[in-house]
Amino acid sequence: MAQPRSAGAFPSPFDFVHEYWVDAMQRTVLVLDALRQRGDTQIERAERLAPHVLTFEREVLVDGRTLPRPVNYALLRITAPEGVVTDPRKRPFVVFDPRAGHGPGIGGMKQDSEIGVALRAGHPCYFVGFMTDPVPGQTIEDVCRAEVHFLERVIALHPEAEDKPCLIGNCQAGWQIMMMCAMRPDLPGPIMVAGAPLSYWAGKRGMGSMRYSGGLLGGSWLTALTSDLGRGIFDGAHLIANFEGMNPANTYWQKAYNVYSKVDTEAERFLDFETWWGSPVTLNGEEIQFIVDELFIGNKLASGGIASSEGVRVDLRNIRSPIIVFCSWGDDITPPPQALGWLLDLYDTDEELAASGQTVVYTVHQSIGHLGIFVSGKVATKEHAGFANAMDLIDMLPPGLYEATFADIDEGTANPGLIRGEYLFRLEGRRLDDIRALGVNGPEDERCFETAAKVSEVNRALYEQTMAPAVRALANDAAAEQLRRLHPHRLRFEAFSSLNPFLTAVPGLAGLARRHRQPVGPDNPLLAMERMMSQAVAGSLEAFGKARDAMAESLFLGIYGSPLLQAVVGLDPSRVHEGARGMRDLARERAAHGLRAELERNMEHGGPLEAGVRGLFHVLRADRRMDERAAALLETLRAAQPAERHIPRERFRQVLREQALTLCLDEERAVAAIPQLLPPDAQIRRRLMDIIRRVVEAQGAPSEEAERRLAHLEALFDAARPASKQPAPSH
């Protein structure tokens, strides 16, 4: 091979052409070798029972196949890497893997991951993963029941932990653990769902085109047909193909060109990612049918329309643990409206949300893609690390809606010693109108989706009565296996593997290219032309994708917006779809009335702890914000109680919730009653007031309104009160 041109030499056109040609040939060979390695890896991993990409050592605690209702899931205990120490008394973290077509292990693919940040924070960590093939007959409900068993096992392993486990569900695992927690709200601590579509209909025109696909395919009959052709097995490669189709520019050009243009540095990263991406798993037909019918097309999780086999309705309003939603504008699979729109399906007003006792925290990233939400190292070290460090704060929040923000720490940051991570974790009070501002459907669009769901039911019933018997009779195991093997997602791996005789010489040529590598110079005009061509191709594919999505939206709205079609499926065009808001739950209403009555009865009753918490929340409500610095001092309220009145943390959280709801009920009356809760000892009252001021000022200088409330609170605490009127503390 020719030597690279020397620095400072004036090259001729021939030099540029020769230099570029050598580099292009070398890059081509190196890319072919990377594709060959990818294919070999996929073939090898296809033989494994559970082809995890976990980088952490682990121990299998519970094999879901041994449960009374067996499933292909397992509970793993993660072993902390060398140099990392975990405390069994700390809150355990349980990461749930998304079974959405790809292989298992994505939540722990890197050291900087959800698992990694939890371990570094000293928390015991567990992982719920899955095997390639489902257990025959397993259903989504069976998986939820298995997850309940896993969670009970984790709790039993940490009897000394004061805090309930934190659950993290990525993508499909997010809505799955939300279902599980709605069925067993007594088990979990904070619940974090990352990139999880909880309200599949939600959005606004011009975004979220995937939500139209079910209607444009005529409903879920095609899902049933695919499962029948697979002998009751649905190939996850179909789901991967759907994901890839969302971004044709990246799928058909940018990903490959990125490897080709930076093959010296990108090949390793490409192979790491493809190890997970290229290992599709399968689902039972019953499982995928439930997902498509109940969630993707029916949107029944957000509307409270799912019931267990025992007839118990799965209602997200049953969840009492804080719910954390992490989403991104760069996520075209689960945009923010789909991740957060369920709140609008459940609640009409902010008062209703707060009165329900539910705490919801969300954060919206501006650019990261769907997979980056739970794969990106930068996200792990910022957002996930911030949430891991702030779980105790989140677990003590008053009911309501909050947005989490992450601020840089600089010289002007007050009390930096109270900040645990590299960023200041802050919570800002929000309203449902902030969720509406992300994008919501109008009544006409809601009726379109409702019509599509009705049409899907009709088409599915027609398929079951006409085509299904013949398809099931003709399908056989050998043909089903061959269909899976010939799926383009699998076939491309086998085509570019060592099984292909045309690639026999590639490893040797690649080794030669690496030994004599001659990268093209950055000033080569042919390299500039290559990049311009790449941008043109990517731009064309991106324009195609946008035009396709716009056409899909127009077709969907045109078809399902027809008043005639809506009438045919039995919908009143003038009726507005209300989701769960229109469904009465008498048991819930009785419980809500009972709680309200109890709060009113206890408004003038309690002790120093109730008085301190109520006063603190009254001041904090002035600015509707709270950050980790205040939370670091919040525990001092509990510690300030006399030794003989030790308050367990769970009871402390209950007091926080009760006093926050009391303020929501009638803030003026609740604040006026504070002197009646205080002890006659002036020294105790002063110490309590000092703690309140320190907590408020830990976040920096209070606002003018917060200062006014602090002054008013000090006057209430200074008020003398006869000892005979002191009521007994409620705890």
XYZ file of C-alpha atoms in Angstrom:
731
model
C 0.000 0.000 0.000
C 1.096 3.538 -0.711
C 2.432 5.687 2.080
C 0.197 8.577 3.296
C 1.096 11.940 1.892
C 3.514 13.944 3.973
C 2.449 16.993 5.937
C 2.931 20.248 4.074
C 3.201 18.581 0.644
C 0.958 20.009 -2.047
C -1.133 17.042 -3.228
C -2.199 16.470 -6.802
C -5.738 15.399 -7.748
C -4.369 11.902 -8.228
C -3.063 11.912 -4.628
C -6.512 12.817 -3.321
C -8.174 10.082 -5.378
C -5.634 7.442 -4.392
C -5.754 8.376 -0.716
C -9.539 8.307 -0.611
C -9.723 5.032 -2.575
C -7.352 3.237 -0.166
C -9.234 4.520 2.883
C -12.631 3.641 1.393
C -11.548 0.071 0.619
C -10.139 -0.370 4.109
C -13.256 1.006 5.724
C -15.433 -1.283 3.589
C -13.488 -4.356 4.669
C -13.558 -3.318 8.335
C -17.313 -2.715 8.214
C -17.856 -6.121 6.576
C -15.813 -7.686 9.367
C -17.895 -5.870 11.996
C -21.075 -7.160 10.352
C -19.589 -10.668 10.276
C -18.813 -10.489 13.995
C -22.316 -9.204 14.670
C -23.851 -12.120 12.755
C -21.700 -14.698 14.545
C -22.638 -13.214 17.905
C -26.351 -13.310 17.085
C -26.196 -16.953 15.973
C -24.333 -17.948 19.126
C -26.691 -16.060 21.422
C -29.796 -17.503 19.750
C -28.917 -20.839 21.375
C -28.915 -19.398 24.900
C -31.793 -19.707 27.332
C -31.384 -16.102 28.527
C -28.943 -14.098 26.383
C -28.410 -11.292 28.908
C -26.207 -8.296 28.198
C -25.854 -7.600 31.918
C -22.337 -6.506 32.794
C -22.846 -7.237 36.508
C -22.359 -10.515 38.333
C -25.713 -11.918 39.440
C -27.339 -14.756 41.333
C -30.703 -16.321 40.460
C -32.991 -16.113 43.505
C -36.320 -17.154 41.997
C -36.900 -18.936 38.689
C -40.390 -17.972 37.549
C -40.826 -21.335 35.835
C -41.108 -22.946 39.285
C -44.057 -20.798 40.424
C -47.633 -22.163 40.614
C -48.425 -20.115 37.489
C -45.058 -20.466 35.712
C -43.562 -17.682 33.604
C -40.255 -17.196 31.792
C -39.121 -14.469 34.202
C -36.570 -14.684 36.993
C -35.469 -12.588 39.974
C -31.715 -11.966 40.082
C -29.662 -10.499 42.911
C -26.949 -8.225 41.545
C -23.495 -8.574 43.087
C -21.837 -5.236 43.735
C -18.584 -4.800 41.799
C -15.257 -4.645 43.613
C -14.887 -1.468 45.628
C -18.645 -0.842 45.889
C -20.318 -1.521 49.245
C -24.087 -1.866 49.659
C -26.049 -1.623 52.909
C -28.835 -4.233 53.386
C -30.660 -1.729 55.605
C -31.003 0.726 52.728
C -33.935 0.789 50.338
C -33.567 -2.034 47.760
C -33.807 -1.152 44.073
C -35.517 -3.571 41.663
C -35.003 -2.977 37.925
C -37.542 -4.610 35.590
C -36.394 -5.474 32.081
C -38.584 -4.527 29.075
C -39.776 -7.535 27.103
C -40.630 -5.657 23.934
C -39.035 -7.904 21.327
C -35.354 -7.369 22.156
C -33.072 -9.483 24.272
C -32.802 -9.117 28.063
C -30.440 -7.071 30.211
C -30.655 -3.545 28.788
C -31.089 -1.942 32.242
C -27.629 -3.155 33.267
C -25.779 -3.126 29.963
C -23.196 -0.633 31.267
C -21.577 0.205 34.572
C -23.137 3.676 34.208
C -26.714 2.420 34.231
C -29.786 2.262 36.448
C -28.242 -0.677 38.280
C -24.825 0.947 38.471
C -26.020 4.217 40.026
C -28.156 2.373 42.596
C -25.198 0.213 43.641
C -22.866 3.203 43.914
C -25.427 4.904 46.158
C -25.156 1.908 48.496
C -28.507 0.298 47.723
C -28.949 -3.469 47.302
C -30.025 -4.073 43.722
C -32.150 -6.738 42.065
C -33.040 -7.408 38.452
C -36.149 -8.998 36.971
C -35.209 -10.452 33.595
C -36.633 -13.036 31.238
C -35.721 -15.990 29.076
C -35.992 -16.138 25.297
C -39.096 -18.317 25.031
C -42.313 -17.932 27.062
C -43.820 -20.720 29.134
C -46.763 -22.182 27.160
C -49.991 -20.559 28.310
C -48.448 -17.735 30.356
C -50.331 -14.433 30.310
C -49.585 -10.841 31.256
C -51.548 -11.374 34.456
C -49.343 -14.370 35.279
C -46.269 -12.160 34.806
C -47.739 -9.523 37.130
C -48.419 -12.167 39.767
C -44.854 -13.446 39.417
C -43.574 -9.901 39.919
C -45.622 -9.693 43.120
C -43.864 -12.863 44.304
C -40.465 -11.417 43.367
C -41.188 -8.206 45.252
C -42.332 -10.092 48.352
C -39.079 -12.046 48.241
C -37.000 -8.852 48.039
C -38.875 -7.363 50.994
C -38.316 -10.557 53.016
C -34.570 -10.373 52.317
C -34.356 -6.914 53.941
C -36.255 -7.065 57.252
C -34.136 -4.240 58.695
C -34.832 -1.811 55.838
C -37.211 0.961 56.906
C -38.043 1.831 53.299
C -39.994 -0.179 50.772
C -38.228 -1.173 47.535
C -37.913 1.285 44.667
C -39.122 -0.197 41.376
C -37.767 0.866 37.967
C -39.639 -0.268 34.865
C -38.263 0.495 31.410
C -40.510 0.791 28.341
C -42.913 -2.175 28.321
C -41.880 -3.096 31.851
C -43.121 0.320 32.989
C -46.791 -0.231 32.288
C -46.437 -3.818 33.488
C -45.217 -2.836 36.966
C -47.875 -0.120 37.106
C -50.474 -2.854 36.616
C -48.822 -4.963 39.299
C -48.684 -2.059 41.759
C -52.342 -1.204 41.110
C -53.176 -4.807 42.033
C -50.919 -4.790 45.149
C -50.467 -1.157 46.247
C -49.222 -2.256 49.680
C -45.904 -3.636 48.407
C -43.844 -1.020 46.545
C -42.009 2.121 47.487
C -41.405 4.767 44.787
C -42.144 3.555 41.257
C -40.120 4.899 38.337
C -41.338 4.292 34.781
C -38.922 5.265 31.997
C -40.135 5.630 28.419
C -43.339 3.727 29.214
C -46.516 4.357 27.132
C -49.248 4.468 29.769
C -51.758 6.416 27.655
C -51.308 5.202 24.103
C -53.951 7.456 22.513
C -52.501 10.643 24.002
C -50.746 13.257 21.901
C -51.399 15.982 19.424
C -51.520 16.154 15.678
C -48.145 16.058 14.006
C -46.463 13.826 16.588
C -46.625 10.246 17.841
C -47.455 8.631 14.510
C -47.060 5.106 15.894
C -50.354 5.492 17.761
C -52.145 5.457 14.398
C -50.680 2.147 13.207
C -53.212 -0.124 14.919
C -56.136 1.632 13.301
C -54.525 1.762 9.859
C -53.959 -2.007 9.965
C -57.613 -2.598 10.710
C -57.048 -3.445 14.360
C -55.537 -6.434 16.102
C -56.721 -9.164 13.725
C -53.305 -9.046 12.055
C -51.655 -9.695 15.422
C -53.868 -12.742 15.871
C -53.032 -13.968 12.359
C -49.281 -13.596 12.991
C -49.547 -15.528 16.273
C -51.585 -18.290 14.617
C -49.027 -18.653 11.826
C -46.412 -18.995 14.570
C -48.358 -21.792 16.271
C -49.377 -19.573 19.180
C -46.019 -17.786 19.326
C -45.480 -14.158 18.328
C -42.005 -13.253 17.080
C -40.544 -10.217 18.837
C -38.669 -9.400 15.625
C -41.935 -7.905 14.350
C -41.868 -5.390 17.218
C -38.254 -4.521 16.476
C -39.204 -3.928 12.845
C -41.908 -1.515 14.010
C -39.363 0.419 16.073
C -36.925 0.565 13.183
C -39.618 1.818 10.827
C -40.158 4.892 12.983
C -36.905 6.513 11.839
C -36.032 5.411 8.286
C -33.128 7.879 8.053
C -31.376 6.286 11.020
C -32.382 2.696 10.253
C -31.529 2.606 6.560
C -28.599 4.997 6.422
C -27.286 6.930 9.417
C -26.555 3.968 11.684
C -24.614 2.148 8.965
C -22.865 5.273 7.732
C -21.842 6.199 11.266
C -19.990 2.898 11.535
C -18.499 3.234 8.046
C -17.304 6.812 8.561
C -15.831 6.134 12.037
C -15.041 2.453 11.772
C -11.801 2.813 13.750
C -13.664 3.985 16.854
C -17.347 3.087 16.375
C -17.152 -0.623 15.521
C -16.853 -1.722 19.158
C -19.777 0.422 20.320
C -21.838 -0.790 17.345
C -21.167 -4.449 18.212
C -22.043 -3.891 21.886
C -25.401 -2.373 21.010
C -26.234 -4.918 18.286
C -25.553 -7.737 20.745
C -28.750 -6.681 22.511
C -30.676 -5.343 19.510
C -30.016 -8.481 17.445
C -31.363 -11.023 19.934
C -35.159 -10.967 19.465
C -37.307 -12.985 21.854
C -40.807 -14.406 21.504
C -44.116 -13.881 23.295
C -47.175 -16.056 23.643
C -50.034 -15.144 21.365
C -52.189 -14.439 24.438
C -49.621 -11.969 25.743
C -49.223 -9.891 22.594
C -52.972 -9.965 21.982
C -53.555 -8.530 25.442
C -50.932 -5.832 24.866
C -52.377 -4.769 21.510
C -56.079 -5.040 22.439
C -55.976 -3.635 25.955
C -53.160 -1.099 25.661
C -52.059 -0.093 22.182
C -55.481 0.039 20.567
C -57.900 -0.102 23.500
C -55.986 2.301 25.804
C -57.690 0.524 28.696
C -54.949 0.853 31.302
C -55.321 4.630 31.476
C -59.115 4.391 31.341
C -59.465 1.739 34.040
C -60.884 -0.832 31.625
C -58.601 -3.763 32.504
C -59.767 -6.378 34.988
C -57.983 -9.407 36.438
C -59.217 -12.958 36.011
C -60.873 -12.565 39.418
C -62.829 -9.547 38.210
C -60.764 -6.932 40.071
C -60.409 -3.717 38.053
C -56.841 -2.507 37.526
C -57.100 1.157 38.462
C -53.939 3.264 38.547
C -55.587 5.492 41.149
C -55.139 2.631 43.646
C -51.374 3.193 43.688
C -50.284 4.969 46.853
C -46.546 5.014 46.289
C -44.937 8.009 44.539
C -44.828 7.572 40.762
C -41.855 8.955 38.814
C -42.215 9.372 35.045
C -39.106 9.890 32.915
C -39.713 10.761 29.267
C -38.147 12.747 26.427
C -39.081 14.892 23.442
C -36.478 12.934 21.491
C -38.424 9.704 22.032
C -40.575 9.012 18.962
C -41.807 5.691 20.403
C -43.134 7.072 23.714
C -43.353 10.873 23.486
C -44.197 12.813 26.688
C -47.980 12.972 26.070
C -48.145 9.161 25.997
C -45.992 8.883 29.112
C -48.003 11.461 31.093
C -51.438 11.607 29.471
C -52.840 8.997 31.862
C -53.056 11.713 34.512
C -55.614 13.546 32.376
C -57.506 10.288 31.860
C -57.767 9.850 35.632
C -58.211 13.361 37.014
C -60.132 16.485 36.047
C -58.578 18.930 38.512
C -55.419 19.443 40.549
C -57.497 19.312 43.729
C -58.808 15.887 42.736
C -55.267 14.612 42.140
C -54.011 15.912 45.500
C -57.101 14.719 47.382
C -56.600 11.216 45.965
C -53.340 11.018 47.895
C -51.293 10.316 44.779
C -47.822 11.808 44.279
C -46.491 12.070 40.726
C -43.047 13.375 39.766
C -42.019 13.758 36.134
C -39.071 14.991 34.149
C -38.928 15.641 30.408
C -35.564 15.387 28.644
C -35.252 17.626 25.616
C -33.443 15.377 23.155
C -32.504 11.865 24.272
C -34.036 9.021 22.251
C -36.168 6.151 23.505
C -33.325 3.764 24.250
C -31.128 6.533 25.613
C -33.591 7.031 28.479
C -32.379 3.807 30.064
C -29.120 3.119 28.176
C -27.245 6.433 27.885
C -24.335 6.779 30.280
C -24.857 10.554 30.441
C -28.494 10.070 31.460
C -27.473 7.464 34.043
C -24.937 9.758 35.696
C -27.326 12.730 35.768
C -31.041 11.917 35.795
C -30.941 8.338 37.130
C -28.260 9.175 39.703
C -30.300 12.202 40.771
C -33.437 10.138 41.251
C -31.525 7.407 43.109
C -30.122 9.962 45.549
C -33.485 11.699 45.982
C -35.798 8.709 46.524
C -36.182 9.514 50.229
C -37.212 13.066 49.338
C -39.719 11.817 46.765
C -41.106 9.291 49.234
C -41.875 12.114 51.683
C -43.520 14.500 49.227
C -47.049 15.734 49.859
C -49.619 14.460 47.328
C -49.679 16.372 44.061
C -47.857 16.849 40.770
C -44.185 17.881 40.552
C -41.551 18.343 37.890
C -37.980 17.298 38.672
C -35.187 19.540 37.429
C -31.418 19.168 37.661
C -29.331 22.285 38.243
C -25.572 22.732 38.082
C -23.812 23.419 41.364
C -21.793 26.633 41.395
C -20.318 29.094 43.882
C -23.702 30.743 44.392
C -25.452 27.507 45.395
C -26.546 27.687 49.027
C -25.641 24.821 51.383
C -23.792 22.657 48.828
C -22.836 20.253 51.609
C -26.448 19.027 51.682
C -26.320 17.992 47.994
C -25.451 14.329 47.459
C -24.721 14.179 43.722
C -23.123 16.232 40.977
C -26.354 18.180 40.334
C -28.932 19.855 42.551
C -32.155 17.862 42.445
C -35.128 20.215 42.678
C -38.882 19.603 42.597
C -41.245 22.288 41.297
C -44.986 22.121 41.887
C -46.962 21.696 38.651
C -50.598 21.591 37.548
C -52.533 19.377 35.175
C -52.545 22.294 32.754
C -48.779 21.772 32.433
C -49.494 18.230 31.245
C -52.151 19.507 28.845
C -49.590 21.912 27.414
C -47.487 18.928 26.304
C -50.185 18.038 23.776
C -53.644 16.524 24.096
C -56.273 15.191 21.743
C -59.385 17.195 21.065
C -62.785 15.494 21.495
C -62.903 14.687 17.763
C -59.564 12.872 17.873
C -60.572 10.952 20.997
C -63.663 9.693 19.166
C -61.424 8.629 16.253
C -59.336 6.431 18.546
C -62.443 5.070 20.251
C -63.871 4.225 16.831
C -60.647 2.466 15.840
C -60.872 0.355 18.995
C -64.450 -0.645 18.141
C -63.504 -1.505 14.548
C -60.615 -3.600 15.871
C -63.024 -5.630 18.013
C -65.289 -6.233 15.003
C -62.426 -7.254 12.700
C -60.924 -9.518 15.332
C -64.272 -11.263 15.819
C -64.656 -11.673 12.035
C -61.173 -13.166 11.813
C -61.907 -15.618 14.624
C -65.090 -16.778 12.919
C -63.754 -17.007 9.368
C -60.001 -17.296 8.820
C -58.676 -18.422 12.196
C -59.833 -22.088 12.146
C -58.228 -22.700 8.747
C -54.994 -20.894 9.619
C -54.589 -22.845 12.859
C -55.307 -26.137 11.118
C -52.692 -25.496 8.418
C -49.961 -24.083 10.677
C -47.307 -26.450 11.989
C -44.203 -26.188 14.163
C -41.705 -26.579 11.320
C -43.314 -23.866 9.206
C -43.606 -21.537 12.217
C -39.910 -21.956 13.019
C -38.966 -21.346 9.407
C -41.032 -18.131 9.344
C -39.175 -16.866 12.385
C -35.816 -17.763 10.901
C -36.612 -16.016 7.611
C -37.723 -12.791 9.255
C -35.607 -9.965 7.731
C -34.377 -8.922 11.164
C -32.904 -12.398 11.736
C -31.975 -13.151 8.134
C -29.681 -10.140 7.821
C -27.572 -11.399 10.718
C -27.171 -14.842 9.211
C -26.409 -13.385 5.775
C -23.499 -11.383 7.201
C -21.915 -14.125 9.290
C -19.204 -16.748 8.952
C -21.859 -19.090 7.549
C -21.735 -17.049 4.338
C -18.921 -18.511 2.153
C -18.509 -15.177 0.363
C -17.194 -13.683 3.618
C -14.499 -16.305 4.168
C -11.686 -13.938 3.208
C -13.010 -10.981 5.251
C -11.220 -11.729 8.584
C -7.827 -11.921 6.858
C -8.432 -8.784 4.796
C -9.635 -6.943 7.901
C -6.475 -7.885 9.779
C -4.388 -6.639 6.870
C -6.342 -3.362 6.765
C -5.805 -2.780 10.474
C -2.072 -3.378 10.223
C -1.695 -0.982 7.287
C -4.448 1.495 8.084
C -4.232 4.743 6.091
C -7.116 7.057 7.103
C -8.083 9.700 4.589
C -6.968 13.248 5.387
C -9.678 15.597 6.730
C -8.972 18.071 3.905
C -9.637 15.532 1.153
C -12.385 16.948 -1.110
C -13.695 13.449 -1.843
C -14.312 12.957 1.875
C -16.265 16.218 1.921
C -18.306 14.976 -1.067
C -18.967 11.699 0.752
C -20.314 13.537 3.779
C -22.460 15.815 1.636
C -23.901 12.772 -0.115
C -24.601 11.140 3.246
C -26.427 14.238 4.465
C -28.463 14.302 1.270
C -29.456 10.640 1.617
C -30.324 11.050 5.299
C -32.288 14.218 4.549
C -34.261 12.473 1.821
C -35.122 9.545 4.095
C -36.076 11.929 6.889
C -38.358 13.853 4.522
C -39.884 10.559 3.404
C -40.533 9.585 7.019
C -42.245 12.895 7.788
C -44.388 12.681 4.645
C -45.334 9.089 5.473
C -46.299 10.035 9.037
C -48.359 12.993 7.849
C -50.169 10.767 5.367
C -50.805 8.130 8.050
C -52.298 10.761 10.357
C -54.483 12.150 7.595
C -55.732 8.684 6.627
C -56.454 7.703 10.225
C -58.400 10.870 11.002
C -60.209 10.727 7.704
C -61.304 7.104 8.106
C -62.163 7.014 11.796
C -63.455 10.582 11.916
C -66.365 9.603 9.683
C -69.669 10.146 11.546
C -71.139 7.268 9.532
C -68.454 4.814 10.683
C -68.792 6.052 14.252
C -72.539 5.440 14.104
C -72.047 1.969 12.593
C -69.876 0.891 15.548
C -72.352 2.376 18.011
C -70.691 5.636 19.052
C -72.596 8.833 19.611
C -70.643 11.535 17.687
C -71.703 14.132 20.254
C -70.415 12.178 23.274
C -67.006 13.022 24.731
C -64.814 10.101 25.774
C -64.095 10.506 29.513
C -61.888 7.496 30.213
C -61.604 6.564 33.877
C -63.015 9.941 34.906
C -66.450 8.808 33.818
C -66.324 5.537 35.780
C -67.663 5.654 39.319
C -66.024 3.508 41.971
C -68.282 3.381 45.029
C -65.606 1.802 47.224
C -63.169 4.557 46.271
C -65.769 7.251 46.882
C -66.582 5.819 50.320
C -62.895 5.694 51.215
C -62.395 9.283 50.011
C -65.371 10.535 52.024
C -64.126 8.619 55.066
C -60.637 10.118 54.748
C -62.041 13.613 54.356
C -64.202 13.189 57.457
C -61.238 11.856 59.442
C -59.022 14.752 58.384
C -61.702 17.245 59.400
C -62.118 15.574 62.791
C -58.376 15.610 63.415
C -57.719 19.138 62.200
C -57.558 20.477 65.765
C -55.924 17.328 67.152
C -52.352 16.147 67.170
C -48.999 16.968 68.713
C -45.717 18.756 68.045
C -44.867 16.574 65.035
C -48.178 17.302 63.326
C -47.843 21.009 64.129
C -44.295 21.175 62.782
C -45.096 19.301 59.566
C -48.249 21.315 58.947
C -46.441 24.607 59.509
C -43.515 23.599 57.302
C -45.739 22.556 54.392
C -47.731 25.770 54.748
C -44.533 27.771 54.208
C -43.235 25.558 51.388
C -46.551 25.847 49.547
C -45.813 29.546 49.055
C -43.145 28.761 46.433
C -44.425 25.303 45.426
C -40.903 23.892 45.369
C -38.671 21.628 47.398
C -35.184 20.259 46.794
C -32.850 17.705 48.284
C -31.294 20.243 50.655
C -34.605 20.707 52.453
C -35.164 16.954 52.435
C -31.781 16.397 54.065
C -33.019 18.418 57.055
C -36.619 17.206 57.012
C -35.685 14.169 59.073
C -34.709 16.515 61.910
C -38.427 17.004 62.576
C -38.727 13.304 63.288
C -35.478 13.200 65.274
C -36.623 16.142 67.421
C -39.310 14.005 69.065
C -38.605 12.777 72.623
C -36.824 9.418 72.826
C -39.888 7.755 74.339
C -41.917 8.851 71.289
C -39.770 7.325 68.548
C -41.553 7.763 65.235
C -40.886 5.001 62.666
C -40.168 6.323 59.186
C -43.330 4.813 57.742
C -45.407 6.584 60.422
C -43.480 9.792 59.678
C -44.444 9.534 56.009
C -48.046 8.970 57.033
C -47.970 12.158 59.114
C -46.486 14.076 56.170
C -49.254 12.854 53.886
C -52.027 13.511 56.394
C -50.896 17.061 57.120
C -50.471 17.852 53.431
C -54.001 16.625 52.733
C -55.288 18.613 55.709
C -53.855 21.793 54.164
C -55.474 20.882 50.832
C -58.792 20.467 52.613
C -58.871 23.897 54.284
C -55.513 25.658 54.584
C -56.770 28.681 56.518
C -58.498 26.594 59.185
C -55.610 24.113 59.369
C -53.033 26.853 59.977
C -55.229 28.594 62.525
C -55.441 25.324 64.477
C -51.641 24.936 64.825
C -51.438 26.571 68.316
C -53.837 23.921 69.604
C -51.365 21.182 68.605
C -48.324 22.758 70.245
C -47.095 21.900 73.766
C -47.062 24.571 76.496
C -43.278 24.333 76.800
C -41.936 27.458 75.038
C -38.499 25.901 74.619
C -39.925 22.955 72.629
C -41.938 25.339 70.466
C -38.852 27.475 69.748
C -36.784 24.400 68.854
C -39.517 23.231 66.514
C -39.753 26.639 64.858
C -35.958 26.746 64.431
C -36.087 23.422 62.589
C -38.822 24.708 60.272
C -36.812 27.825 59.436
C -33.641 25.800 58.823
C -35.478 23.456 56.442
C -36.960 26.381 54.497
C -33.685 28.321 54.333
C -31.688 25.240 53.295
C -32.985 25.863 49.754
C -31.654 29.403 49.699
C -33.237 32.732 50.574
C -37.031 32.361 50.991
C -39.347 34.393 48.797
C -41.258 37.370 50.150
C -44.426 35.278 50.549
C -42.522 32.474 52.285
C -41.001 35.008 54.699
C -44.453 36.402 55.434
C -45.727 32.914 56.206
C -42.700 32.184 58.384
C -43.357 35.346 60.401
C -47.015 34.411 60.807
C -46.034 30.895 61.862
C -43.589 32.248 64.455
C -46.395 34.343 65.921
C -48.573 31.239 66.187
C -45.767 29.280 67.833
C -45.147 32.091 70.323
C -48.796 32.230 71.347
C -49.330 31.099 74.956
C -51.792 28.288 75.497
C -53.129 26.753 78.723
C -51.662 23.311 79.336
C -55.102 21.891 80.185
C -56.280 22.309 76.585
C -53.406 20.329 75.084
C -54.838 17.372 73.159
C -53.034 14.068 73.048
C -50.796 13.555 70.020
C -52.419 11.413 67.347
C -49.405 9.107 67.165
